[in-house]
PDB file of C-alpha atoms in Angstrom:
ATOM      1  CA  MET A   1      -5.475 -14.178   8.573  1.00 97.00           C
ATOM      2  CA  LYS A   2      -8.964 -12.811   7.065  1.00 98.00           C
ATOM      3  CA  TYR A   3      -9.546 -12.406   3.264  1.00 98.00           C
ATOM      4  CA  ARG A   4     -11.574  -9.566   1.652  1.00 98.00           C
ATOM      5  CA  ARG A   5     -11.960  -9.589  -2.248  1.00 98.00           C
ATOM      6  CA  LEU A   6      -9.524  -7.332  -3.914  1.00 98.00           C
ATOM      7  CA  GLY A   7     -12.534  -4.615  -5.728  1.00 98.00           C
ATOM      8  CA  LYS A   8     -15.046  -6.291  -7.405  1.00 97.00           C
ATOM      9  CA  SER A   9     -12.696  -9.002  -8.575  1.00 98.00           C
ATOM     10  CA  GLY A  10     -12.032 -12.522  -7.563  1.00 98.00           C
ATOM     11  CA  LEU A  11      -8.791 -12.684  -5.803  1.00 98.00           C
ATOM     12  CA  LYS A  12      -8.769 -12.607  -2.342  1.00 98.00           C
ATOM     13  CA  VAL A  13      -5.597 -11.131  -0.353  1.00 98.00           C
ATOM     14  CA  SER A  14      -4.879 -11.018   3.238  1.00 98.00           C
ATOM     15  CA  GLU A  15      -6.809  -7.746   5.141  1.00 98.00           C
ATOM     16  CA  ILE A  16      -2.883  -6.902   6.211  1.00 98.00           C
ATOM     17  CA  SER A  17      -0.304  -7.057   3.492  1.00 98.00           C
ATOM     18  CA  LEU A  18       3.063  -6.215   3.399  1.00 97.00           C
ATOM     19  CA  GLY A  19       5.558  -3.820   1.502  1.00 93.00           C
ATOM     20  CA  SER A  20       8.719  -2.903   1.021  1.00 86.00           C
ATOM     21  CA  TRP A  21       8.848   0.759   0.372  1.00 78.00           C
ATOM     22  CA  LEU A  22      11.274   2.577   2.614  1.00 63.00           C
ATOM     23  CA  THR A  23      12.554  -0.647   3.860  1.00 65.00           C
ATOM     24  CA  TYR A  24      14.116  -3.493   1.738  1.00 68.00           C
ATOM     25  CA  GLY A  25      17.072  -3.146  -0.092  1.00 62.00           C
ATOM     26  CA  LYS A  26      17.324   0.202   1.983  1.00 66.00           C
ATOM     27  CA  SER A  27      17.297   0.718   5.761  1.00 60.00           C
ATOM     28  CA  VAL A  28      16.660  -3.247   6.143  1.00 78.00           C
ATOM     29  CA  GLU A  29      19.430  -5.590   5.425  1.00 84.00           C
ATOM     30  CA  ASP A  30      18.306  -8.130   3.446  1.00 83.00           C
ATOM     31  CA  ASN A  31      18.973 -11.460   6.020  1.00 88.00           C
ATOM     32  CA  VAL A  32      16.266  -9.500   8.373  1.00 89.00           C
ATOM     33  CA  ALA A  33      14.221  -8.312   5.444  1.00 90.00           C
ATOM     34  CA  GLU A  34      13.367 -12.192   4.695  1.00 92.00           C
ATOM     35  CA  LYS A  35      13.159 -13.353   7.836  1.00 94.00           C
ATOM     36  CA  THR A  36      10.234 -10.840   8.134  1.00 95.00           C
ATOM     37  CA  ILE A  37       8.703 -11.736   5.122  1.00 95.00           C
ATOM     38  CA  HIS A  38       8.872 -15.706   6.382  1.00 96.00           C
ATOM     39  CA  LYS A  39       6.759 -14.459   9.143  1.00 97.00           C
ATOM     40  CA  ALA A  40       4.528 -12.770   7.465  1.00 97.00           C
ATOM     41  CA  TYR A  41       4.008 -15.981   5.092  1.00 98.00           C
ATOM     42  CA  GLU A  42       3.656 -17.929   7.911  1.00 98.00           C
ATOM     43  CA  LEU A  43       1.061 -15.938   9.778  1.00 98.00           C
ATOM     44  CA  GLY A  44      -0.892 -15.887   6.014  1.00 98.00           C
ATOM     45  CA  ILE A  45      -0.413 -12.677   4.618  1.00 98.00           C
ATOM     46  CA  ASN A  46      -0.682 -13.841   0.662  1.00 98.00           C
ATOM     47  CA  PHE A  47      -0.041  -9.983  -0.569  1.00 98.00           C
ATOM     48  CA  PHE A  48       2.910  -8.589  -1.009  1.00 98.00           C
ATOM     49  CA  ASP A  49       3.767  -5.609  -2.414  1.00 97.00           C
ATOM     50  CA  SER A  50       6.822  -3.472  -4.253  1.00 96.00           C
ATOM     51  CA  ALA A  51       7.631  -1.380  -6.697  1.00 96.00           C
ATOM     52  CA  ASN A  52      10.137  -0.451  -9.925  1.00 96.00           C
ATOM     53  CA  VAL A  53      11.332   2.745  -8.134  1.00 94.00           C
ATOM     54  CA  TYR A  54      11.781   1.052  -4.513  1.00 93.00           C
ATOM     55  CA  GLU A  55      15.806   1.763  -4.485  1.00 90.00           C
ATOM     56  CA  LYS A  56      15.544   1.313  -8.071  1.00 90.00           C
ATOM     57  CA  GLY A  57      14.850  -2.228  -7.960  1.00 92.00           C
ATOM     58  CA  GLN A  58      16.187  -3.695  -4.796  1.00 91.00           C
ATOM     59  CA  GLY A  59      13.367  -4.125  -3.352  1.00 91.00           C
ATOM     60  CA  GLU A  60      11.324  -5.730  -5.677  1.00 95.00           C
ATOM     61  CA  ARG A  61      14.488  -8.085  -5.787  1.00 94.00           C
ATOM     62  CA  VAL A  62      14.432  -8.892  -2.230  1.00 93.00           C
ATOM     63  CA  MET A  63      10.773  -9.782  -1.487  1.00 94.00           C
ATOM     64  CA  ALA A  64      10.849 -11.540  -4.690  1.00 95.00           C
ATOM     65  CA  GLN A  65      13.950 -13.834  -3.681  1.00 94.00           C
ATOM     66  CA  ALA A  66      12.170 -14.025   0.166  1.00 95.00           C
ATOM     67  CA  LEU A  67       9.274 -15.594  -1.737  1.00 97.00           C
ATOM     68  CA  LYS A  68      10.748 -18.052  -4.403  1.00 96.00           C
ATOM     69  CA  GLU A  69      10.990 -21.056  -1.857  1.00 96.00           C
ATOM     70  CA  TYR A  70       6.979 -21.031  -1.670  1.00 98.00           C
ATOM     71  CA  PRO A  71       4.603 -21.800  -4.330  1.00 98.00           C
ATOM     72  CA  ARG A  72       3.824 -19.285  -7.030  1.00 98.00           C
ATOM     73  CA  GLU A  73       0.319 -19.110  -6.561  1.00 98.00           C
ATOM     74  CA  SER A  74       0.141 -19.177  -2.797  1.00 98.00           C
ATOM     75  CA  TYR A  75       1.094 -15.744  -2.592  1.00 98.00           C
ATOM     76  CA  VAL A  76       0.019 -11.940  -5.061  1.00 98.00           C
ATOM     77  CA  ILE A  77       3.325  -9.608  -5.265  1.00 98.00           C
ATOM     78  CA  THR A  78       2.610  -6.648  -6.991  1.00 98.00           C
ATOM     79  CA  THR A  79       4.760  -3.953  -9.535  1.00 98.00           C
ATOM     80  CA  LYS A  80       4.198  -0.051 -10.571  1.00 98.00           C
ATOM     81  CA  ALA A  81       5.577   2.227 -12.479  1.00 98.00           C
ATOM     82  CA  PHE A  82       5.589   6.502 -13.404  1.00 98.00           C
ATOM     83  CA  TRP A  83       8.396   7.689 -11.354  1.00 97.00           C
ATOM     84  CA  PRO A  84      12.168   7.949 -12.821  1.00 97.00           C
ATOM     85  CA  MET A  85      13.792   4.946 -13.671  1.00 97.00           C
ATOM     86  CA  GLY A  86      16.524   6.622 -15.884  1.00 96.00           C
ATOM     87  CA  GLU A  87      17.738  10.338 -16.858  1.00 96.00           C
ATOM     88  CA  GLY A  88      15.933  10.075 -20.110  1.00 97.00           C
ATOM     89  CA  PRO A  89      12.966  11.405 -21.269  1.00 97.00           C
ATOM     90  CA  ASN A  90      11.042   8.739 -21.377  1.00 98.00           C
ATOM     91  CA  ASP A  91      11.893   6.893 -18.275  1.00 98.00           C
ATOM     92  CA  ARG A  92       9.083   7.805 -16.597  1.00 98.00           C
ATOM     93  CA  GLY A  93       5.132   8.079 -16.934  1.00 98.00           C
ATOM     94  CA  LEU A  94       2.870   6.016 -18.037  1.00 98.00           C
ATOM     95  CA  SER A  95       3.690   5.654 -22.024  1.00 98.00           C
ATOM     96  CA  ARG A  96       3.178   2.581 -23.755  1.00 98.00           C
ATOM     97  CA  LYS A  97       7.245   2.612 -24.076  1.00 98.00           C
ATOM     98  CA  HIS A  98       7.729   2.792 -20.594  1.00 98.00           C
ATOM     99  CA  ILE A  99       4.828   0.554 -18.909  1.00 98.00           C
ATOM    100  CA  THR A 100       5.917  -2.195 -21.074  1.00 98.00           C
ATOM    101  CA  GLU A 101       9.877  -1.968 -20.559  1.00 98.00           C
ATOM    102  CA  GLN A 102       9.644  -1.577 -16.427  1.00 98.00           C
ATOM    103  CA  VAL A 103       7.364  -4.226 -16.179  1.00 98.00           C
ATOM    104  CA  ASN A 104       9.776  -6.552 -18.658  1.00 98.00           C
ATOM    105  CA  ALA A 105      12.578  -4.782 -15.930  1.00 98.00           C
ATOM    106  CA  SER A 106      10.413  -6.297 -13.014  1.00 98.00           C
ATOM    107  CA  LEU A 107       9.919  -9.464 -13.881  1.00 98.00           C
ATOM    108  CA  LYS A 108      12.907 -10.099 -14.976  1.00 98.00           C
ATOM    109  CA  ARG A 109      14.186  -8.814 -11.678  1.00 97.00           C
ATOM    110  CA  MET A 110      11.908 -10.351  -9.762  1.00 97.00           C
ATOM    111  CA  ASN A 111      13.117 -14.300 -12.208  1.00 97.00           C
ATOM    112  CA  LEU A 112       8.598 -14.016 -12.544  1.00 98.00           C
ATOM    113  CA  ASP A 113       6.435 -15.490 -15.298  1.00 98.00           C
ATOM    114  CA  TYR A 114       4.164 -12.804 -13.923  1.00 98.00           C
ATOM    115  CA  VAL A 115       2.963 -10.167 -11.668  1.00 98.00           C
ATOM    116  CA  ASP A 116      -0.233 -10.653 -10.336  1.00 98.00           C
ATOM    117  CA  LEU A 117      -0.990  -6.862  -9.679  1.00 98.00           C
ATOM    118  CA  PHE A 118       0.444  -3.682 -11.930  1.00 98.00           C
ATOM    119  CA  TYR A 119      -0.115  -0.003 -10.349  1.00 98.00           C
ATOM    120  CA  CYS A 120       0.371   2.939 -12.058  1.00 98.00           C
ATOM    121  CA  HIS A 121       2.236   5.013  -9.560  1.00 98.00           C
ATOM    122  CA  ARG A 122       0.475   7.722 -10.241  1.00 98.00           C
ATOM    123  CA  TYR A 123      -1.481   9.986 -13.004  1.00 98.00           C
ATOM    124  CA  ASP A 124       0.128  11.249 -15.944  1.00 98.00           C
ATOM    125  CA  SER A 125      -1.505  14.021 -17.188  1.00 98.00           C
ATOM    126  CA  GLU A 126       1.399  13.767 -20.658  1.00 98.00           C
ATOM    127  CA  THR A 127      -0.239  10.349 -21.740  1.00 98.00           C
ATOM    128  CA  PRO A 128      -3.881   9.702 -22.954  1.00 98.00           C
ATOM    129  CA  VAL A 129      -5.150   7.879 -20.106  1.00 98.00           C
ATOM    130  CA  GLU A 130      -6.742   5.200 -23.013  1.00 98.00           C
ATOM    131  CA  GLU A 131      -2.822   4.740 -24.400  1.00 98.00           C
ATOM    132  CA  THR A 132      -2.051   3.705 -20.252  1.00 98.00           C
ATOM    133  CA  LEU A 133      -4.823   1.488 -20.230  1.00 98.00           C
ATOM    134  CA  ARG A 134      -4.326  -0.385 -23.758  1.00 98.00           C
ATOM    135  CA  THR A 135      -1.174  -0.603 -22.809  1.00 98.00           C
ATOM    136  CA  ILE A 136      -2.015  -2.243 -19.578  1.00 98.00           C
ATOM    137  CA  ASP A 137      -4.758  -4.646 -21.197  1.00 98.00           C
ATOM    138  CA  ASP A 138      -2.346  -6.022 -23.565  1.00 98.00           C
ATOM    139  CA  LEU A 139       0.479  -6.585 -20.882  1.00 98.00           C
ATOM    140  CA  ILE A 140      -2.936  -8.842 -19.429  1.00 98.00           C
ATOM    141  CA  ARG A 141      -3.267 -10.686 -22.326  1.00 98.00           C
ATOM    142  CA  GLN A 142       0.242 -11.473 -22.360  1.00 98.00           C
ATOM    143  CA  GLY A 143      -0.223 -13.192 -19.280  1.00 98.00           C
ATOM    144  CA  LYS A 144       2.504 -10.782 -17.942  1.00 98.00           C
ATOM    145  CA  ILE A 145       0.349  -9.062 -15.659  1.00 98.00           C
ATOM    146  CA  LEU A 146      -3.066 -10.678 -14.139  1.00 98.00           C
ATOM    147  CA  TYR A 147      -5.257  -7.229 -12.766  1.00 98.00           C
ATOM    148  CA  ALA A 148      -4.783  -3.379 -12.728  1.00 98.00           C
ATOM    149  CA  GLY A 149      -4.499  -0.895 -10.327  1.00 98.00           C
ATOM    150  CA  VAL A 150      -3.625   2.810  -9.272  1.00 98.00           C
ATOM    151  CA  SER A 151      -2.301   4.914  -6.665  1.00 98.00           C
ATOM    152  CA  GLU A 152      -2.880   7.774  -5.671  1.00 98.00           C
ATOM    153  CA  TRP A 153      -5.950   8.975  -8.442  1.00 98.00           C
ATOM    154  CA  SER A 154      -8.297  11.212  -7.701  1.00 98.00           C
ATOM    155  CA  ALA A 155     -11.778  10.407  -7.776  1.00 98.00           C
ATOM    156  CA  ALA A 156     -12.918  11.947 -11.648  1.00 98.00           C
ATOM    157  CA  GLN A 157      -9.431  10.475 -12.480  1.00 98.00           C
ATOM    158  CA  ILE A 158     -10.665   6.755 -11.303  1.00 98.00           C
ATOM    159  CA  GLU A 159     -13.973   7.808 -13.301  1.00 98.00           C
ATOM    160  CA  GLU A 160     -12.219   8.478 -16.134  1.00 98.00           C
ATOM    161  CA  ALA A 161     -10.289   5.394 -16.188  1.00 98.00           C
ATOM    162  CA  ILE A 162     -13.704   3.338 -15.616  1.00 98.00           C
ATOM    163  CA  ARG A 163     -15.037   5.407 -18.682  1.00 98.00           C
ATOM    164  CA  VAL A 164     -12.324   4.387 -20.883  1.00 98.00           C
ATOM    165  CA  ALA A 165     -11.709   0.975 -20.611  1.00 98.00           C
ATOM    166  CA  ASP A 166     -15.403   0.622 -21.033  1.00 98.00           C
ATOM    167  CA  GLN A 167     -15.850   2.828 -23.957  1.00 98.00           C
ATOM    168  CA  PHE A 168     -12.879   0.394 -25.544  1.00 98.00           C
ATOM    169  CA  LEU A 169     -13.670  -3.102 -23.987  1.00 98.00           C
ATOM    170  CA  LEU A 170     -10.609  -2.902 -22.288  1.00 98.00           C
ATOM    171  CA  ASP A 171      -9.626  -4.704 -18.573  1.00 97.00           C
ATOM    172  CA  ARG A 172     -11.281  -2.434 -15.673  1.00 98.00           C
ATOM    173  CA  ILE A 173      -9.106  -1.111 -12.642  1.00 98.00           C
ATOM    174  CA  VAL A 174     -10.179  -2.728  -9.364  1.00 98.00           C
ATOM    175  CA  VAL A 175      -8.244  -1.482  -6.743  1.00 98.00           C
ATOM    176  CA  ASN A 176      -6.323   2.289  -6.077  1.00 98.00           C
ATOM    177  CA  GLN A 177      -3.599   2.340  -3.279  1.00 98.00           C
ATOM    178  CA  PRO A 178      -3.986   5.914  -1.431  1.00 98.00           C
ATOM    179  CA  GLN A 179      -2.546   7.139   1.867  1.00 97.00           C
ATOM    180  CA  TYR A 180      -4.938   6.729   4.156  1.00 98.00           C
ATOM    181  CA  ASN A 181      -4.721   6.559   8.508  1.00 97.00           C
ATOM    182  CA  MET A 182      -6.327   8.481  11.192  1.00 97.00           C
ATOM    183  CA  PHE A 183      -4.646  12.102  10.682  1.00 96.00           C
ATOM    184  CA  HIS A 184      -4.779  11.143   6.249  1.00 96.00           C
ATOM    185  CA  ARG A 185      -8.870  10.744   6.096  1.00 97.00           C
ATOM    186  CA  TYR A 186      -9.268  12.849   2.126  1.00 97.00           C
ATOM    187  CA  ILE A 187     -10.275   9.185   0.493  1.00 98.00           C
ATOM    188  CA  GLU A 188     -12.991   9.313   2.371  1.00 98.00           C
ATOM    189  CA  LYS A 189     -14.825  12.153   0.854  1.00 98.00           C
ATOM    190  CA  GLU A 190     -14.617  11.621  -2.693  1.00 98.00           C
ATOM    191  CA  VAL A 191     -12.675   8.526  -3.876  1.00 98.00           C
ATOM    192  CA  ILE A 192     -14.214   5.778  -1.365  1.00 98.00           C
ATOM    193  CA  PRO A 193     -17.967   6.611  -3.271  1.00 98.00           C
ATOM    194  CA  VAL A 194     -16.508   6.425  -6.527  1.00 98.00           C
ATOM    195  CA  SER A 195     -14.782   3.596  -5.757  1.00 98.00           C
ATOM    196  CA  GLU A 196     -17.659   1.840  -4.054  1.00 98.00           C
ATOM    197  CA  LYS A 197     -19.587   3.584  -7.629  1.00 98.00           C
ATOM    198  CA  TYR A 198     -17.503   1.025 -10.228  1.00 98.00           C
ATOM    199  CA  GLY A 199     -15.895  -1.969  -7.651  1.00 98.00           C
ATOM    200  CA  VAL A 200     -12.526  -0.155  -6.927  1.00 98.00           C
ATOM    201  CA  GLY A 201     -11.164  -1.629  -3.699  1.00 98.00           C
ATOM    202  CA  GLN A 202      -8.518   0.313  -1.706  1.00 98.00           C
ATOM    203  CA  VAL A 203      -5.364  -0.776  -0.396  1.00 98.00           C
ATOM    204  CA  VAL A 204      -3.830   1.516   1.550  1.00 98.00           C
ATOM    205  CA  PHE A 205      -0.349   2.741   1.859  1.00 97.00           C
ATOM    206  CA  SER A 206       1.041   4.530   5.666  1.00 95.00           C
ATOM    207  CA  PRO A 207      -1.744   2.986   7.879  1.00 97.00           C
ATOM    208  CA  LEU A 208      -0.027   3.583  11.006  1.00 96.00           C
ATOM    209  CA  ALA A 209       0.660   7.137   9.522  1.00 94.00           C
ATOM    210  CA  GLN A 210       4.572   6.064   9.031  1.00 87.00           C
ATOM    211  CA  GLY A 211       4.892   4.840  12.351  1.00 88.00           C
ATOM    212  CA  VAL A 212       3.622   7.233  14.782  1.00 92.00           C
ATOM    213  CA  LEU A 213      -0.009   5.366  15.558  1.00 94.00           C
ATOM    214  CA  THR A 214       2.780   3.166  17.248  1.00 91.00           C
ATOM    215  CA  GLY A 215       3.191   5.525  20.264  1.00 84.00           C
ATOM    216  CA  LYS A 216       6.787   5.136  19.967  1.00 76.00           C
ATOM    217  CA  TYR A 217       6.925   9.265  19.331  1.00 69.00           C
ATOM    218  CA  SER A 218       6.565  11.644  21.433  1.00 65.00           C
ATOM    219  CA  SER A 219       7.771  15.051  22.149  1.00 56.00           C
ATOM    220  CA  ASN A 220      10.829  14.798  23.968  1.00 54.00           C
ATOM    221  CA  ARG A 221      11.539  10.918  22.880  1.00 60.00           C
ATOM    222  CA  ILE A 222      12.305   9.804  18.023  1.00 59.00           C
ATOM    223  CA  PRO A 223      14.481   6.340  19.323  1.00 56.00           C
ATOM    224  CA  GLU A 224      17.836   6.169  17.652  1.00 60.00           C
ATOM    225  CA  ASP A 225      16.645   3.442  15.678  1.00 57.00           C
ATOM    226  CA  SER A 226      13.264   4.857  13.916  1.00 51.00           C
ATOM    227  CA  ARG A 227      12.436   6.045  10.706  1.00 51.00           C
ATOM    228  CA  ALA A 228      12.279   9.609  12.371  1.00 48.00           C
ATOM    229  CA  SER A 229      15.596   9.697  13.761  1.00 48.00           C
ATOM    230  CA  ASN A 230      17.298   8.481   9.893  1.00 51.00           C
ATOM    231  CA  GLU A 231      17.910  11.172   7.439  1.00 54.00           C
ATOM    232  CA  SER A 232      18.467   9.057   4.447  1.00 53.00           C
ATOM    233  CA  ILE A 233      14.164   8.403   4.838  1.00 49.00           C
ATOM    234  CA  ASN A 234      12.461  10.477   7.431  1.00 51.00           C
ATOM    235  CA  ASN A 235      11.106  13.098   4.391  1.00 60.00           C
ATOM    236  CA  PHE A 236       7.889  11.538   5.049  1.00 58.00           C
ATOM    237  CA  ILE A 237       7.769  11.926   8.552  1.00 61.00           C
ATOM    238  CA  LYS A 238       8.937  15.102   9.700  1.00 58.00           C
ATOM    239  CA  GLY A 239       6.205  17.278   8.258  1.00 66.00           C
ATOM    240  CA  MET A 240       3.773  14.750  11.447  1.00 73.00           C
ATOM    241  CA  LEU A 241       5.704  15.401  14.591  1.00 73.00           C
ATOM    242  CA  ASN A 242       4.211  18.157  16.722  1.00 78.00           C
ATOM    243  CA  GLN A 243       2.560  18.534  19.568  1.00 87.00           C
ATOM    244  CA  ASP A 244      -0.888  18.241  18.473  1.00 90.00           C
ATOM    245  CA  ILE A 245      -0.238  14.342  16.675  1.00 92.00           C
ATOM    246  CA  TYR A 246       1.256  14.122  20.074  1.00 90.00           C
ATOM    247  CA  ARG A 247      -1.366  14.671  21.993  1.00 91.00           C
ATOM    248  CA  LYS A 248      -4.068  13.011  19.657  1.00 94.00           C
ATOM    249  CA  VAL A 249      -1.218   9.461  19.427  1.00 94.00           C
ATOM    250  CA  GLU A 250      -1.641   9.990  23.106  1.00 93.00           C
ATOM    251  CA  GLN A 251      -5.455   9.774  23.727  1.00 96.00           C
ATOM    252  CA  LEU A 252      -5.754   7.354  21.397  1.00 97.00           C
ATOM    253  CA  GLU A 253      -3.324   5.018  23.345  1.00 96.00           C
ATOM    254  CA  ASN A 254      -5.038   5.703  26.217  1.00 96.00           C
ATOM    255  CA  LEU A 255      -8.721   4.599  24.717  1.00 98.00           C
ATOM    256  CA  ALA A 256      -6.185   1.423  23.390  1.00 97.00           C
ATOM    257  CA  ASN A 257      -5.384   0.996  26.828  1.00 97.00           C
ATOM    258  CA  GLU A 258      -8.787   0.867  27.880  1.00 97.00           C
ATOM    259  CA  LEU A 259      -9.520  -1.814  25.628  1.00 97.00           C
ATOM    260  CA  GLU A 260      -6.538  -3.554  26.413  1.00 97.00           C
ATOM    261  CA  ILE A 261      -4.985  -3.589  23.119  1.00 97.00           C
ATOM    262  CA  THR A 262      -2.392  -1.743  21.524  1.00 96.00           C
ATOM    263  CA  LEU A 263      -2.500   1.295  19.327  1.00 97.00           C
ATOM    264  CA  PRO A 264      -1.097  -0.565  16.679  1.00 96.00           C
ATOM    265  CA  SER A 265      -3.902  -2.687  16.375  1.00 97.00           C
ATOM    266  CA  LEU A 266      -6.499  -0.131  17.352  1.00 98.00           C
ATOM    267  CA  ALA A 267      -5.171   2.263  14.314  1.00 98.00           C
ATOM    268  CA  LEU A 268      -5.198  -0.924  11.661  1.00 98.00           C
ATOM    269  CA  ALA A 269      -8.636  -2.370  12.880  1.00 98.00           C
ATOM    270  CA  TRP A 270     -10.434   1.036  12.434  1.00 98.00           C
ATOM    271  CA  ILE A 271      -8.826   1.213   8.838  1.00 98.00           C
ATOM    272  CA  LEU A 272     -10.193  -2.221   8.479  1.00 98.00           C
ATOM    273  CA  ARG A 273     -13.879  -0.693   9.536  1.00 98.00           C
ATOM    274  CA  GLN A 274     -14.264   0.372   6.088  1.00 98.00           C
ATOM    275  CA  PRO A 275     -16.081  -1.698   3.892  1.00 98.00           C
ATOM    276  CA  ASN A 276     -14.057  -0.524   1.124  1.00 98.00           C
ATOM    277  CA  VAL A 277     -10.541  -1.019   2.021  1.00 98.00           C
ATOM    278  CA  SER A 278      -9.888  -4.544   0.953  1.00 98.00           C
ATOM    279  CA  SER A 279      -5.647  -4.856   2.314  1.00 98.00           C
ATOM    280  CA  ALA A 280      -3.874  -2.594   4.861  1.00 98.00           C
ATOM    281  CA  LEU A 281      -0.806  -2.253   3.486  1.00 98.00           C
ATOM    282  CA  ILE A 282       2.282  -2.399   6.328  1.00 96.00           C
ATOM    283  CA  GLY A 283       5.603  -2.110   6.420  1.00 92.00           C
ATOM    284  CA  ALA A 284       7.949  -3.503   8.665  1.00 90.00           C
ATOM    285  CA  SER A 285      11.465  -3.639   9.920  1.00 86.00           C
ATOM    286  CA  LYS A 286      11.004  -7.173  11.507  1.00 91.00           C
ATOM    287  CA  PRO A 287       9.522  -9.836  12.760  1.00 95.00           C
ATOM    288  CA  SER A 288       7.571  -8.965  15.901  1.00 94.00           C
ATOM    289  CA  GLN A 289       6.148  -5.664  14.279  1.00 94.00           C
ATOM    290  CA  VAL A 290       4.025  -8.216  11.455  1.00 96.00           C
ATOM    291  CA  GLU A 291       3.276 -10.248  14.698  1.00 96.00           C
ATOM    292  CA  GLU A 292       1.233  -7.254  16.348  1.00 95.00           C
ATOM    293  CA  ASN A 293       0.172  -6.144  13.287  1.00 96.00           C
ATOM    294  CA  VAL A 294      -1.715  -8.934  12.046  1.00 97.00           C
ATOM    295  CA  LYS A 295      -3.452  -8.868  15.583  1.00 97.00           C
ATOM    296  CA  ALA A 296      -5.479  -6.724  14.020  1.00 97.00           C
ATOM    297  CA  VAL A 297      -8.067  -8.739  11.859  1.00 98.00           C
ATOM    298  CA  GLU A 298      -9.642 -10.043  15.155  1.00 97.00           C
ATOM    299  CA  ILE A 299     -10.734  -6.066  16.297  1.00 97.00           C
ATOM    300  CA  GLN A 300     -14.588  -5.484  15.877  1.00 97.00           C
ATOM    301  CA  LEU A 301     -14.472  -1.734  17.060  1.00 97.00           C
ATOM    302  CA  SER A 302     -17.879  -1.103  18.797  1.00 97.00           C
ATOM    303  CA  ASN A 303     -19.849   2.546  17.010  1.00 97.00           C
ATOM    304  CA  GLU A 304     -18.922   3.726  20.572  1.00 98.00           C
ATOM    305  CA  VAL A 305     -15.298   2.857  20.066  1.00 98.00           C
ATOM    306  CA  ILE A 306     -15.327   4.636  16.774  1.00 98.00           C
ATOM    307  CA  GLN A 307     -17.331   7.415  18.412  1.00 98.00           C
ATOM    308  CA  LYS A 308     -14.915   8.245  20.579  1.00 98.00           C
ATOM    309  CA  ILE A 309     -12.128   8.290  18.327  1.00 98.00           C
ATOM    310  CA  GLU A 310     -13.539  10.412  16.243  1.00 98.00           C
ATOM    311  CA  GLY A 311     -14.131  12.885  19.433  1.00 97.00           C
ATOM    312  CA  ILE A 312     -10.202  12.615  19.434  1.00 97.00           C
ATOM    313  CA  LEU A 313      -9.652  12.947  16.273  1.00 96.00           C
ATOM    314  CA  GLU A 314     -11.644  16.281  15.538  1.00 90.00           C
TER     315      GLU A 314
END
């Protein structure tokens, strides 16, 4: 495993990280989830991602339960807040009340004294950024969280967060968590340049496009045990299953075969070519998937290969 700094912070995280969205506490049995997390740790992954909203805390619980046998200082664990956790008007968003209550609830579920990284899970237009950042700063002072980040914030919103933090001498955010893969590249235009300017790293989710970039889907093949065939979790992937995507995936797989690597390794190495990326956040439902994905850290793509990929994606 290789490690990179989380933005310009001093925290080192594995280039491949493991998340729990749509998997742990939901579609994957707890014992299989724990085996997968153990395998990730054994392979050098030290960065584990969860959120309060993942199955109303079940994702956090399963992940923390699997990690508790390891020294606390040996891994980095995250949580988030923004999405509704109840029916009340204050059970959502980034207010002081909601963030404080949700961080305390997450720590209780995970039986931890602190989380390494707290994310604002989306931008809250109804709460002043100063209120949100001041609350996070207070929680950092209390030792309940160590670093702050955001998820799917625009370039302008990231810049606003930096400006407000500097104005009031608050802790800056060090990371953004956007979707980024060969088929979702919006962050390249504005988010990455602004992030590089202010020392904010990217921890990207869906690097394999919900499994589309594994090559297991085609116009006449959707495996029965796959995410796409599971009606409870396939809302996000449905829009990507079309003939244009299938054609590009086939060409990418042919290129991977020429390089004697797998398509997932090609897709992850393509993401890790980007210096502003601190980590690629994978989802895995079994240990063998983690074993396959970590191989990408050893792959360096030449400029010629990157140009071939661009030709296919265009």
